[in-house]
CSV table of C-alpha atoms and ligand atoms in Angstrom, one decimal:
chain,number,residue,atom,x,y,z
A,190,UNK,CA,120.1,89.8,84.3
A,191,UNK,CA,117.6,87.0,84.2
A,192,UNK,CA,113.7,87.6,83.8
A,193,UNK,CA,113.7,85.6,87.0
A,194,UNK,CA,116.5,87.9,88.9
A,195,UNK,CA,113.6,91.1,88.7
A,196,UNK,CA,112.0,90.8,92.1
A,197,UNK,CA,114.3,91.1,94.9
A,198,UNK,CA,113.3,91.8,98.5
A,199,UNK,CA,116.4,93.1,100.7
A,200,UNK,CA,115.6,91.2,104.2
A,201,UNK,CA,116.9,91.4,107.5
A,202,UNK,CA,115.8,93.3,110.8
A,203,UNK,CA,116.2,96.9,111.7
A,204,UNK,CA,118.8,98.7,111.1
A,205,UNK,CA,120.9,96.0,108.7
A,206,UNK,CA,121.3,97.9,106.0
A,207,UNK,CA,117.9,97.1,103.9
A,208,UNK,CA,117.3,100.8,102.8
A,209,UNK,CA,120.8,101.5,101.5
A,210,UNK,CA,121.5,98.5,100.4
A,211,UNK,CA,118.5,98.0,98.4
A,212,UNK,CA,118.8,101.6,96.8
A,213,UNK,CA,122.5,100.2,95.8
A,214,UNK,CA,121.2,96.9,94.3
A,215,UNK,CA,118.5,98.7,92.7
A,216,UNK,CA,121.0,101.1,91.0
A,217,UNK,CA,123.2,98.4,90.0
A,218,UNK,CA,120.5,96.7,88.1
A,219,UNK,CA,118.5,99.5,86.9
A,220,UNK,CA,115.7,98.9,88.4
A,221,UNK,CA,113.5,100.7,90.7
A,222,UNK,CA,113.5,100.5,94.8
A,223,UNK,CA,110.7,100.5,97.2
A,224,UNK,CA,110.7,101.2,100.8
A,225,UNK,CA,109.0,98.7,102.8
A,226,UNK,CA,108.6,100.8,105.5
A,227,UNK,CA,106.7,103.2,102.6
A,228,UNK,CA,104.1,99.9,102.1
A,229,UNK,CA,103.3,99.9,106.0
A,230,UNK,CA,99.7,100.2,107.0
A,231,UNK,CA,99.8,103.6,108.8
A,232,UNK,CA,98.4,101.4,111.7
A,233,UNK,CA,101.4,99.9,111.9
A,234,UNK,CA,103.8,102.7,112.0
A,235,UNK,CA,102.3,104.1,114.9
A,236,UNK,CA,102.6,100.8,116.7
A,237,UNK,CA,106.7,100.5,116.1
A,238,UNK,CA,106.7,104.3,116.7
A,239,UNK,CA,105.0,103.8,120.4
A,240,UNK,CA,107.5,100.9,121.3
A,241,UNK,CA,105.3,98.2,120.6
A,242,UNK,CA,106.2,95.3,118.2
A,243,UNK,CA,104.4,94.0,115.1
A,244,UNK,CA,102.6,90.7,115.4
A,245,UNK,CA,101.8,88.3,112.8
A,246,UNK,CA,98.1,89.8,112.4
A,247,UNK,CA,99.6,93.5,111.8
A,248,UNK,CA,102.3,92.2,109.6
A,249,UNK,CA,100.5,89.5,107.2
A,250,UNK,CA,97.9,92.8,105.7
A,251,UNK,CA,102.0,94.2,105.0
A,252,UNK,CA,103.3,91.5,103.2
A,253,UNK,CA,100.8,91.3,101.3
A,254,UNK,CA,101.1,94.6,99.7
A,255,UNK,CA,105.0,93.7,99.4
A,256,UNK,CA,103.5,91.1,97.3
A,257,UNK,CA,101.2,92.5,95.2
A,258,UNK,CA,104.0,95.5,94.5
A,259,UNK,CA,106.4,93.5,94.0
A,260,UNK,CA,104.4,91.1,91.3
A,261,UNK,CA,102.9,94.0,89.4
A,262,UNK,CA,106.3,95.2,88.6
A,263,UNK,CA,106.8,93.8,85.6
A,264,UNK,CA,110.2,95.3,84.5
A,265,UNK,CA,111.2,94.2,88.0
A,266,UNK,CA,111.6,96.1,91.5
A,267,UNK,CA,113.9,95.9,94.8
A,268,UNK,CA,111.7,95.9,98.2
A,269,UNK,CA,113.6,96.8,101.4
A,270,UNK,CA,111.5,94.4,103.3
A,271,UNK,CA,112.1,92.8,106.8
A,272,UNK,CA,110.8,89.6,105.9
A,273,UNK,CA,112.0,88.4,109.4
A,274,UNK,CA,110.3,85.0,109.8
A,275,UNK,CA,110.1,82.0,107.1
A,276,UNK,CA,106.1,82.2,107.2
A,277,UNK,CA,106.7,85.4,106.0
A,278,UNK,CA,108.7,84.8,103.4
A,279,UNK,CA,106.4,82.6,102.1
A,280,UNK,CA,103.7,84.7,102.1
A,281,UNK,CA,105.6,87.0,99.8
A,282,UNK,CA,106.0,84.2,97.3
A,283,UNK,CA,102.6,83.0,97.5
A,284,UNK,CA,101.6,86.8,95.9
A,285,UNK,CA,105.2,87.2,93.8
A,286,UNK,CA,106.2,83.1,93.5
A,287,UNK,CA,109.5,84.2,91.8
A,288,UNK,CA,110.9,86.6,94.8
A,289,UNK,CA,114.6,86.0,95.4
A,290,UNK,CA,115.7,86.8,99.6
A,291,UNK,CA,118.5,88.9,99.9
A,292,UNK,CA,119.4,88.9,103.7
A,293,UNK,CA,121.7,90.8,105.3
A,294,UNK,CA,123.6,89.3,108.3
A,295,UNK,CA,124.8,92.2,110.9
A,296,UNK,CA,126.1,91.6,114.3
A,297,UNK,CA,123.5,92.4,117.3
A,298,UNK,CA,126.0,94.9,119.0
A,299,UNK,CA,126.3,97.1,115.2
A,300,UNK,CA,122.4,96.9,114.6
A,301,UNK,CA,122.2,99.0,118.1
A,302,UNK,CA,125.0,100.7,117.1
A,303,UNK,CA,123.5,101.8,114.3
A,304,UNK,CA,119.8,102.0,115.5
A,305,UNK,CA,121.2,104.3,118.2
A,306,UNK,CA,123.2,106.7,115.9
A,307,UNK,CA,119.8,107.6,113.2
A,308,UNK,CA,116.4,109.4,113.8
A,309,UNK,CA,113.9,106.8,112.4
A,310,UNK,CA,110.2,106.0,113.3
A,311,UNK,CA,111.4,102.2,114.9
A,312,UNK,CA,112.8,102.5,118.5
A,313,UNK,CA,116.2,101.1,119.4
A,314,UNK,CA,114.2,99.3,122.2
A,315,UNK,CA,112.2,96.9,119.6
A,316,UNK,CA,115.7,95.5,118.3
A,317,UNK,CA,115.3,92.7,120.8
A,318,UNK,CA,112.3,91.8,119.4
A,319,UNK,CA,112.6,91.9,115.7
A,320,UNK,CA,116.4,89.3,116.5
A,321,UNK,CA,113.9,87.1,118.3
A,322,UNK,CA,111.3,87.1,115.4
A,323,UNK,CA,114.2,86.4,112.4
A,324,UNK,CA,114.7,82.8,111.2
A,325,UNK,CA,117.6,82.7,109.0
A,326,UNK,CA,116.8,82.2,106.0
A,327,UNK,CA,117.2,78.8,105.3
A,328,UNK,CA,119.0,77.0,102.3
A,329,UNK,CA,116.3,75.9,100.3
A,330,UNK,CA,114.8,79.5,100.1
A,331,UNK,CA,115.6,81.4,97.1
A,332,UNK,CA,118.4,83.8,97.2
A,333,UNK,CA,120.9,84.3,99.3
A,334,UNK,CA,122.8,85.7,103.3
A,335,UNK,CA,125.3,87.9,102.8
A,336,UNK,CA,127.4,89.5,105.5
A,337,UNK,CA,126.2,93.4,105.9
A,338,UNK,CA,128.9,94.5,108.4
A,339,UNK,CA,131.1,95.4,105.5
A,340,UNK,CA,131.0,98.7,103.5
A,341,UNK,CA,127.8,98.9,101.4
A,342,UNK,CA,129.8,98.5,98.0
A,343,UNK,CA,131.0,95.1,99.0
A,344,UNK,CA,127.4,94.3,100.6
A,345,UNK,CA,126.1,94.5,97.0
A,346,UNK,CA,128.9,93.4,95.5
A,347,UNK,CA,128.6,89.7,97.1
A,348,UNK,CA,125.0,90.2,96.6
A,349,UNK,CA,124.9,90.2,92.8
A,350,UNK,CA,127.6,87.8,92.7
A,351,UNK,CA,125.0,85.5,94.7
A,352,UNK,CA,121.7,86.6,92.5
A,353,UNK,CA,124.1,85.9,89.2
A,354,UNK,CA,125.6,82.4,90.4
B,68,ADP,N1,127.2,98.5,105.6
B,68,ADP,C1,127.0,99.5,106.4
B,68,ADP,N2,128.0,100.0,107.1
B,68,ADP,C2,127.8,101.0,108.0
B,68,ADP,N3,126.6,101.7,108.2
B,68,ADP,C3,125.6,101.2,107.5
B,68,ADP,C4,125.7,100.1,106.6
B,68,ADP,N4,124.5,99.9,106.0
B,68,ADP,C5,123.6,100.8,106.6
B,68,ADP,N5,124.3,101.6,107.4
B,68,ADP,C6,123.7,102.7,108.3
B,68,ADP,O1,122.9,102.0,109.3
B,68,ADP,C7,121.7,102.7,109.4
B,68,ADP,C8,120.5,101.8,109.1
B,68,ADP,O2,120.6,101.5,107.7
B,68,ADP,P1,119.3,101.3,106.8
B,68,ADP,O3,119.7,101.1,105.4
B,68,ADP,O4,118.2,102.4,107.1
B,68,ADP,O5,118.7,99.9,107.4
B,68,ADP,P2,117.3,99.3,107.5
B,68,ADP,O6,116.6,99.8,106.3
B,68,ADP,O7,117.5,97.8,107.5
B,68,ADP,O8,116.7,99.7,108.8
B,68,ADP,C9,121.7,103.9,108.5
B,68,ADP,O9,122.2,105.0,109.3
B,68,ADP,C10,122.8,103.6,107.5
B,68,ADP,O10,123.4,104.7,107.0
B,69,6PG,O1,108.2,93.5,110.6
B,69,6PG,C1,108.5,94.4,111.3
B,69,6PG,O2,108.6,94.4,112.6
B,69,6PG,C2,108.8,95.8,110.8
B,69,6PG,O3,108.5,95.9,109.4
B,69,6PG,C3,110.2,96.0,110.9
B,69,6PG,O4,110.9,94.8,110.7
B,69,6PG,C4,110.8,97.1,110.1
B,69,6PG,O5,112.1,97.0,110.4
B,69,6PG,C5,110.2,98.4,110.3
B,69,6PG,O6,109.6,98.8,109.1
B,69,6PG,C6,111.3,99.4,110.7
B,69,6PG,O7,112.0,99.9,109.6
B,69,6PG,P1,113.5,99.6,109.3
B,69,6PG,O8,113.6,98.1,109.1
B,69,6PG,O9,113.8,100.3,108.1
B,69,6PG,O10,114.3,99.9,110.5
């Protein structure tokens, strides 16, 4: 693995896999795995956790942190990180300019699905919101979209292939 493969942020919105995935791409490369949702101003959880949505002002103090965590792991780390918009994406890379995007793609009807079927802090309600905030990531952003309505193993799977091309 490349020194330049060592800081991954696992992006997408609620409920597409970010957590697990990331945990799996962490394993696979030996490295260790942070929870975005651990990095959240305590303000913000009990925002999402009373139904209403982040904004840019209660994300940007967030990212940051993703950032900084990310760029003071030297040995490398995996961030399960929404990283929803392109501004904020590049307000990771502005803190940790060698960040590589790995975004998971899941239908709108399996997110709910899925949202529906665990007990977590973010409310199924908010998964209109968080589709209307994401901006594919585009192709001249580092990393890689993979397809995340697949089982997890084949999720990371195309993954590394992408990170190693
Ligand atoms: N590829 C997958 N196929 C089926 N279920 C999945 C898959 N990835 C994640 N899940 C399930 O969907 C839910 C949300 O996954 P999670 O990793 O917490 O997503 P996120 O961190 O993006 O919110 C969890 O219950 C998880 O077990
Ligand atoms: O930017 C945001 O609106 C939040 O960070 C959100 O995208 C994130 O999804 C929450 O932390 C919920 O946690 P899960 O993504 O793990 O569901």
């Amino acid at each position: 693995m490349s020194a330049n493969l060592r800081h991954i942020v696992v992006a997408g919105p609620s409920g597409s896999g970010k957590s697990s995935v990331g945990r799996a791409l962490a394993d696979h490369f030996g490295l260790p795995f942070i929870d975005g949702d651990d990095l959240h101003p305590a303000a913000n959880i009990a925002k999402m956790s009373a139904g209403t949505a982040l904004d840019d002002a209660d994300r940007m103090p967030w990212l940051d942190i993703v950032a900084s965590t990310l760029a003071a792991a030297s040995e490398g780390l995996v961030v399960a990180c929404s990283a929803l918009a392109r501004r904020y994406r590049d307000q990771i890379l502005r803190g940790c300019p060698d960040a590589m995007f790995i975004e998971l793609r899941v239908p709108a009807a399996e997110l709910e699905r899925r949202m529906l079927a665990r007990s977590h802090f973010m409310p199924p309600a908010l998964l209109r919101s968080q589709l209307e905030a994401w901006e594919p990531l585009g192709e001249d952003e580092p990393g890689a979209s993979v397809a995340a309505d697949q089982p997890i193993a084949d999720v990371v799977a195309e993954a590394v292939a992408a990170l190693e091309d």
